[in-house]
GROMACS .gro file of C-alpha atoms in nm:
model
  252
    1MET     CA    1  -1.277  -0.467  -0.957
    2SER     CA    2  -1.573  -0.334  -0.768
    3ARG     CA    3  -1.680  -0.104  -0.490
    4ASP     CA    4  -1.940  -0.343  -0.350
    5PHE     CA    5  -1.758  -0.378  -0.013
    6THR     CA    6  -1.821  -0.754  -0.028
    7ARG     CA    7  -1.682  -0.928   0.278
    8GLY     CA    8  -1.593  -1.290   0.331
    9ARG     CA    9  -1.643  -1.405  -0.027
   10PRO     CA   10  -1.598  -1.777  -0.115
   11THR     CA   11  -1.252  -1.920  -0.174
   12ARG     CA   12  -1.141  -1.899  -0.538
   13THR     CA   13  -0.956  -2.175  -0.721
   14SER     CA   14  -0.759  -1.919  -0.926
   15THR     CA   15  -0.722  -1.544  -0.968
   16ALA     CA   16  -0.692  -1.304  -1.259
   17ASP     CA   17  -0.324  -1.239  -1.174
   18GLN     CA   18  -0.251  -1.611  -1.166
   19ARG     CA   19  -0.421  -1.677  -1.498
   20LEU     CA   20  -0.238  -1.384  -1.658
   21LEU     CA   21   0.106  -1.497  -1.539
   22ASP     CA   22   0.057  -1.871  -1.591
   23ASP     CA   23  -0.067  -1.829  -1.949
   24ARG     CA   24   0.272  -1.779  -2.115
   25GLY     CA   25   0.435  -1.926  -2.422
   26HIS     CA   26   0.103  -2.026  -2.574
   27GLY     CA   27  -0.061  -1.896  -2.889
   28GLY     CA   28  -0.381  -1.847  -2.695
   29TRP     CA   29  -0.255  -1.510  -2.570
   30THR     CA   30  -0.377  -1.354  -2.896
   31HIS     CA   31  -0.730  -1.436  -2.791
   32THR     CA   32  -0.710  -1.376  -2.416
   33ASP     CA   33  -0.443  -1.119  -2.329
   34VAL     CA   34  -0.580  -0.855  -2.564
   35TRP     CA   35  -0.908  -0.864  -2.372
   36ARG     CA   36  -0.720  -0.865  -2.042
   37VAL     CA   37  -0.570  -0.531  -2.140
   38MET     CA   38  -0.921  -0.387  -2.142
   39LYS     CA   39  -0.987  -0.525  -1.792
   40ILE     CA   40  -0.655  -0.385  -1.668
   41GLN     CA   41  -0.737  -0.046  -1.817
   42ALA     CA   42  -1.075  -0.053  -1.646
   43GLU     CA   43  -0.907  -0.114  -1.309
   44PHE     CA   44  -0.687   0.192  -1.350
   45VAL     CA   45  -0.979   0.407  -1.467
   46GLU     CA   46  -1.205   0.305  -1.178
   47GLY     CA   47  -0.924   0.344  -0.925
   48PHE     CA   48  -0.840   0.693  -1.051
   49ASP     CA   49  -1.206   0.788  -1.053
   50ALA     CA   50  -1.270   0.660  -0.700
   51LEU     CA   51  -0.962   0.818  -0.541
   52SER     CA   52  -0.904   1.135  -0.741
   53GLU     CA   53  -1.071   1.357  -0.481
   54LEU     CA   54  -0.937   1.175  -0.177
   55GLY     CA   55  -0.712   1.462  -0.074
   56HIS     CA   56  -0.418   1.408   0.160
   57ALA     CA   57  -0.373   1.045   0.256
   58VAL     CA   58  -0.123   0.802   0.403
   59SER     CA   59  -0.090   0.434   0.317
   60VAL     CA   60  -0.050   0.208   0.622
   61PHE     CA   61   0.086  -0.144   0.578
   62GLY     CA   62   0.123  -0.439   0.812
   63SER     CA   63   0.052  -0.807   0.853
   64ALA     CA   64  -0.292  -0.956   0.794
   65ARG     CA   65  -0.196  -1.206   1.067
   66THR     CA   66  -0.169  -0.952   1.348
   67ALA     CA   67  -0.408  -1.059   1.626
   68ALA     CA   68  -0.649  -0.809   1.777
   69ASP     CA   69  -0.486  -0.847   2.119
   70HIS     CA   70  -0.131  -0.790   1.990
   71PRO     CA   71   0.053  -0.462   2.061
   72TYR     CA   72   0.101  -0.415   1.686
   73TYR     CA   73  -0.279  -0.403   1.646
   74ALA     CA   74  -0.295  -0.130   1.910
   75HIS     CA   75  -0.027   0.059   1.716
   76GLY     CA   76  -0.238   0.035   1.401
   77LEU     CA   77  -0.542   0.171   1.586
   78GLU     CA   78  -0.345   0.467   1.717
   79VAL     CA   79  -0.179   0.541   1.383
   80GLY     CA   80  -0.516   0.542   1.204
   81ARG     CA   81  -0.669   0.769   1.466
   82ARG     CA   82  -0.380   1.016   1.474
   83LEU     CA   83  -0.360   1.040   1.097
   84VAL     CA   84  -0.728   1.133   1.078
   85GLU     CA   85  -0.682   1.391   1.352
   86GLU     CA   86  -0.408   1.546   1.138
   87GLY     CA   87  -0.640   1.567   0.838
   88PHE     CA   88  -0.535   1.255   0.644
   89ALA     CA   89  -0.735   0.978   0.489
   90VAL     CA   90  -0.601   0.633   0.574
   91ILE     CA   91  -0.536   0.380   0.297
   92THR     CA   92  -0.473   0.011   0.365
   93GLY     CA   93  -0.500  -0.316   0.177
   94GLY     CA   94  -0.844  -0.357   0.331
   95GLY     CA   95  -0.769  -0.691   0.492
   96PRO     CA   96  -0.757  -0.813   0.854
   97GLY     CA   97  -0.484  -0.771   1.114
   98ALA     CA   98  -0.280  -0.452   1.111
   99MET     CA   99  -0.474  -0.325   0.810
  100GLU     CA  100  -0.801  -0.365   0.996
  101ALA     CA  101  -0.653  -0.185   1.296
  102ALA     CA  102  -0.555   0.122   1.091
  103ASN     CA  103  -0.893   0.129   0.917
  104ARG     CA  104  -1.069   0.093   1.251
  105GLY     CA  105  -0.870   0.376   1.408
  106ALA     CA  106  -0.952   0.598   1.110
  107GLN     CA  107  -1.323   0.517   1.109
  108GLU     CA  108  -1.363   0.555   1.485
  109ALA     CA  109  -1.197   0.897   1.457
  110GLY     CA  110  -1.457   0.997   1.197
  111GLY     CA  111  -1.220   1.000   0.903
  112MET     CA  112  -1.191   0.848   0.558
  113SER     CA  113  -1.100   0.478   0.589
  114VAL     CA  114  -0.998   0.338   0.249
  115GLY     CA  115  -0.942  -0.029   0.168
  116LEU     CA  116  -0.780  -0.142  -0.157
  117GLY     CA  117  -0.859  -0.511  -0.164
  118ILE     CA  118  -0.705  -0.775  -0.389
  119GLU     CA  119  -0.844  -1.096  -0.535
  120LEU     CA  120  -0.665  -1.389  -0.369
  121PRO     CA  121  -0.718  -1.768  -0.369
  122HIS     CA  122  -0.784  -1.745   0.007
  123GLU     CA  123  -1.021  -1.449  -0.029
  124GLN     CA  124  -1.080  -1.280   0.306
  125GLY     CA  125  -1.297  -0.989   0.198
  126MET     CA  126  -1.284  -0.628   0.311
  127ASN     CA  127  -1.257  -0.566   0.683
  128PRO     CA  128  -1.568  -0.410   0.844
  129TRP     CA  129  -1.394  -0.079   0.924
  130VAL     CA  130  -1.348   0.027   0.561
  131THR     CA  131  -1.576   0.314   0.460
  132HIS     CA  132  -1.454   0.339   0.099
  133GLY     CA  133  -1.348   0.010  -0.059
  134ILE     CA  134  -1.222  -0.095  -0.401
  135ASN     CA  135  -1.147  -0.455  -0.498
  136PHE     CA  136  -0.872  -0.515  -0.755
  137ARG     CA  137  -0.790  -0.817  -0.967
  138TYR     CA  138  -0.435  -0.709  -1.050
  139PHE     CA  139  -0.162  -0.634  -0.797
  140PHE     CA  140   0.012  -0.379  -1.019
  141ALA     CA  141  -0.300  -0.163  -1.058
  142ARG     CA  142  -0.358  -0.173  -0.684
  143LYS     CA  143   0.006  -0.086  -0.609
  144MET     CA  144  -0.018   0.224  -0.825
  145MET     CA  145  -0.307   0.350  -0.611
  146PHE     CA  146  -0.118   0.295  -0.285
  147VAL     CA  147   0.158   0.531  -0.400
  148LYS     CA  148  -0.024   0.778  -0.625
  149TYR     CA  149  -0.273   0.891  -0.363
  150ALA     CA  150  -0.050   0.892  -0.054
  151GLN     CA  151   0.190   1.143   0.099
  152GLY     CA  152   0.392   0.858   0.250
  153PHE     CA  153   0.394   0.509   0.400
  154ILE     CA  154   0.375   0.402   0.761
  155VAL     CA  155   0.485   0.039   0.778
  156LEU     CA  156   0.393  -0.181   1.073
  157PRO     CA  157   0.550  -0.526   1.115
  158GLY     CA  158   0.442  -0.758   0.836
  159GLY     CA  159   0.534  -1.032   0.591
  160PHE     CA  160   0.598  -1.067   0.219
  161GLY     CA  161   0.313  -0.838   0.111
  162THR     CA  162   0.437  -0.567   0.345
  163PHE     CA  163   0.796  -0.616   0.225
  164ASP     CA  164   0.677  -0.589  -0.135
  165GLU     CA  165   0.511  -0.253  -0.080
  166LEU     CA  166   0.804  -0.130   0.130
  167PHE     CA  167   1.068  -0.204  -0.133
  168GLU     CA  168   0.845  -0.082  -0.416
  169ALA     CA  169   0.824   0.254  -0.241
  170LEU     CA  170   1.198   0.258  -0.169
  171THR     CA  171   1.272   0.195  -0.536
  172LEU     CA  172   1.039   0.472  -0.649
  173VAL     CA  173   1.197   0.717  -0.405
  174GLN     CA  174   1.551   0.610  -0.495
  175THR     CA  175   1.481   0.660  -0.866
  176GLN     CA  176   1.304   0.990  -0.794
  177LYS     CA  177   0.974   0.874  -0.935
  178VAL     CA  178   0.810   1.013  -0.621
  179THR     CA  179   0.934   1.304  -0.411
  180SER     CA  180   0.875   1.424  -0.053
  181PHE     CA  181   0.769   1.070   0.029
  182PRO     CA  182   0.861   0.952   0.380
  183ILE     CA  183   0.873   0.582   0.464
  184VAL     CA  184   0.848   0.515   0.836
  185LEU     CA  185   0.902   0.169   0.985
  186VAL     CA  186   0.722   0.133   1.318
  187GLY     CA  187   0.874  -0.126   1.552
  188THR     CA  188   1.250  -0.107   1.605
  189ALA     CA  189   1.277  -0.461   1.745
  190TYR     CA  190   1.108  -0.601   1.434
  191TRP     CA  191   1.276  -0.392   1.163
  192ARG     CA  192   1.625  -0.332   1.307
  193GLY     CA  193   1.772  -0.653   1.166
  194LEU     CA  194   1.658  -0.564   0.814
  195VAL     CA  195   1.787  -0.208   0.834
  196ASP     CA  196   2.121  -0.329   0.977
  197TRP     CA  197   2.153  -0.582   0.693
  198LEU     CA  198   2.083  -0.314   0.433
  199ARG     CA  199   2.351  -0.092   0.584
  200ASP     CA  200   2.614  -0.350   0.687
  201THR     CA  201   2.582  -0.588   0.393
  202ALA     CA  202   2.402  -0.443   0.091
  203ALA     CA  203   2.546  -0.092   0.128
  204ALA     CA  204   2.887  -0.217   0.244
  205GLU     CA  205   2.919  -0.425  -0.072
  206GLY     CA  206   2.816  -0.133  -0.291
  207MET     CA  207   2.481  -0.277  -0.398
  208ILE     CA  208   2.304   0.030  -0.262
  209SER     CA  209   2.424   0.355  -0.109
  210ALA     CA  210   2.412   0.454   0.255
  211ALA     CA  211   2.180   0.736   0.149
  212ASP     CA  212   1.932   0.474   0.028
  213VAL     CA  213   1.918   0.321   0.376
  214ASP     CA  214   1.876   0.666   0.527
  215ARG     CA  215   1.550   0.699   0.336
  216LEU     CA  216   1.399   0.466   0.597
  217GLN     CA  217   1.291   0.622   0.925
  218LEU     CA  218   1.283   0.367   1.208
  219THR     CA  219   1.091   0.444   1.526
  220ASP     CA  220   0.874   0.317   1.810
  221ASP     CA  221   0.721   0.662   1.855
  222LEU     CA  222   0.384   0.678   1.678
  223GLU     CA  223   0.375   1.056   1.711
  224GLU     CA  224   0.707   1.073   1.528
  225ALA     CA  225   0.569   0.855   1.250
  226VAL     CA  226   0.263   1.077   1.205
  227ARG     CA  227   0.473   1.393   1.229
  228ALA     CA  228   0.684   1.272   0.935
  229MET     CA  229   0.367   1.253   0.726
  230VAL     CA  230   0.259   1.602   0.830
  231GLU     CA  231   0.598   1.745   0.737
  232ALA     CA  232   0.586   1.574   0.397
  233ARG     CA  233   0.240   1.718   0.335
  234ASP     CA  234   0.370   2.067   0.412
  235VAL     CA  235   0.643   2.019   0.152
  236ASP     CA  236   0.403   1.867  -0.101
  237GLU     CA  237   0.162   2.160  -0.077
  238GLY     CA  238   0.393   2.357  -0.303
  239GLY     CA  239   0.426   2.074  -0.556
  240PRO     CA  240   0.181   1.890  -0.786
  241GLY     CA  241  -0.194   1.887  -0.742
  242GLU     CA  242  -0.339   1.818  -0.399
  243GLY     CA  243  -0.289   1.463  -0.282
  244GLU     CA  244  -0.096   1.370  -0.594
  245HIS     CA  245   0.268   1.300  -0.676
  246PRO     CA  246   0.433   1.293  -1.018
  247ALA     CA  247   0.305   0.972  -1.170
  248PRO     CA  248   0.507   0.664  -1.062
  249TRP     CA  249   0.697   0.462  -1.322
  250GLY     CA  250   0.727   0.769  -1.543
  251TRP     CA  251   0.363   0.760  -1.649
  252ALA     CA  252   0.195   1.091  -1.723
   0.00000   0.00000   0.00000
């Protein structure tokens, strides 16, 4: 992991995550995984050190494939700008598309624009609108930072990576690992089918409760999305330290 803001690095043939997960059932783990633990620890330490004084922040997610002329990109720009105007730092995955849009809106508004990059085989580098960037090798260390230093999530239309972060947050809220943590889905046409399935199928069959679905706020109104973050911040001000929730996954 590094804070060198490197952009457009060469394509990698493998990643640290891939090597960690593929190397299973072999005696070699006694020589490699022990040292990996030290690298993983270093990622957490550097992430905590870099973000500990970030203050109030919101994580914004969305597809890396969103084109700059797409309405979703314009939504990301506006969300980033409005969050900064309300006193938040903006955290994204640091990549292109919707992430770039939110970072750009934040930077152009004169605010803190944070990118938490990840090592991938098709490395794309940090987008040029990130003012404070950290590159991670391991998804799980990066995911901790998205939640630990945010008051909530604003989720623009996206793919598997966006779904992953969305359901991670939902699980943490459902299990009360994080509190006062709004999750707002922007784009009713895009998200309605998923929300309806959760309510009409998953909840109807007793796999989740209706209250779990109600944790999702669905809107096309960007002001409403930002207002949900402001209200959560007002609640959080009486809780743990500034910009910080009880540690996810039960970690102290």
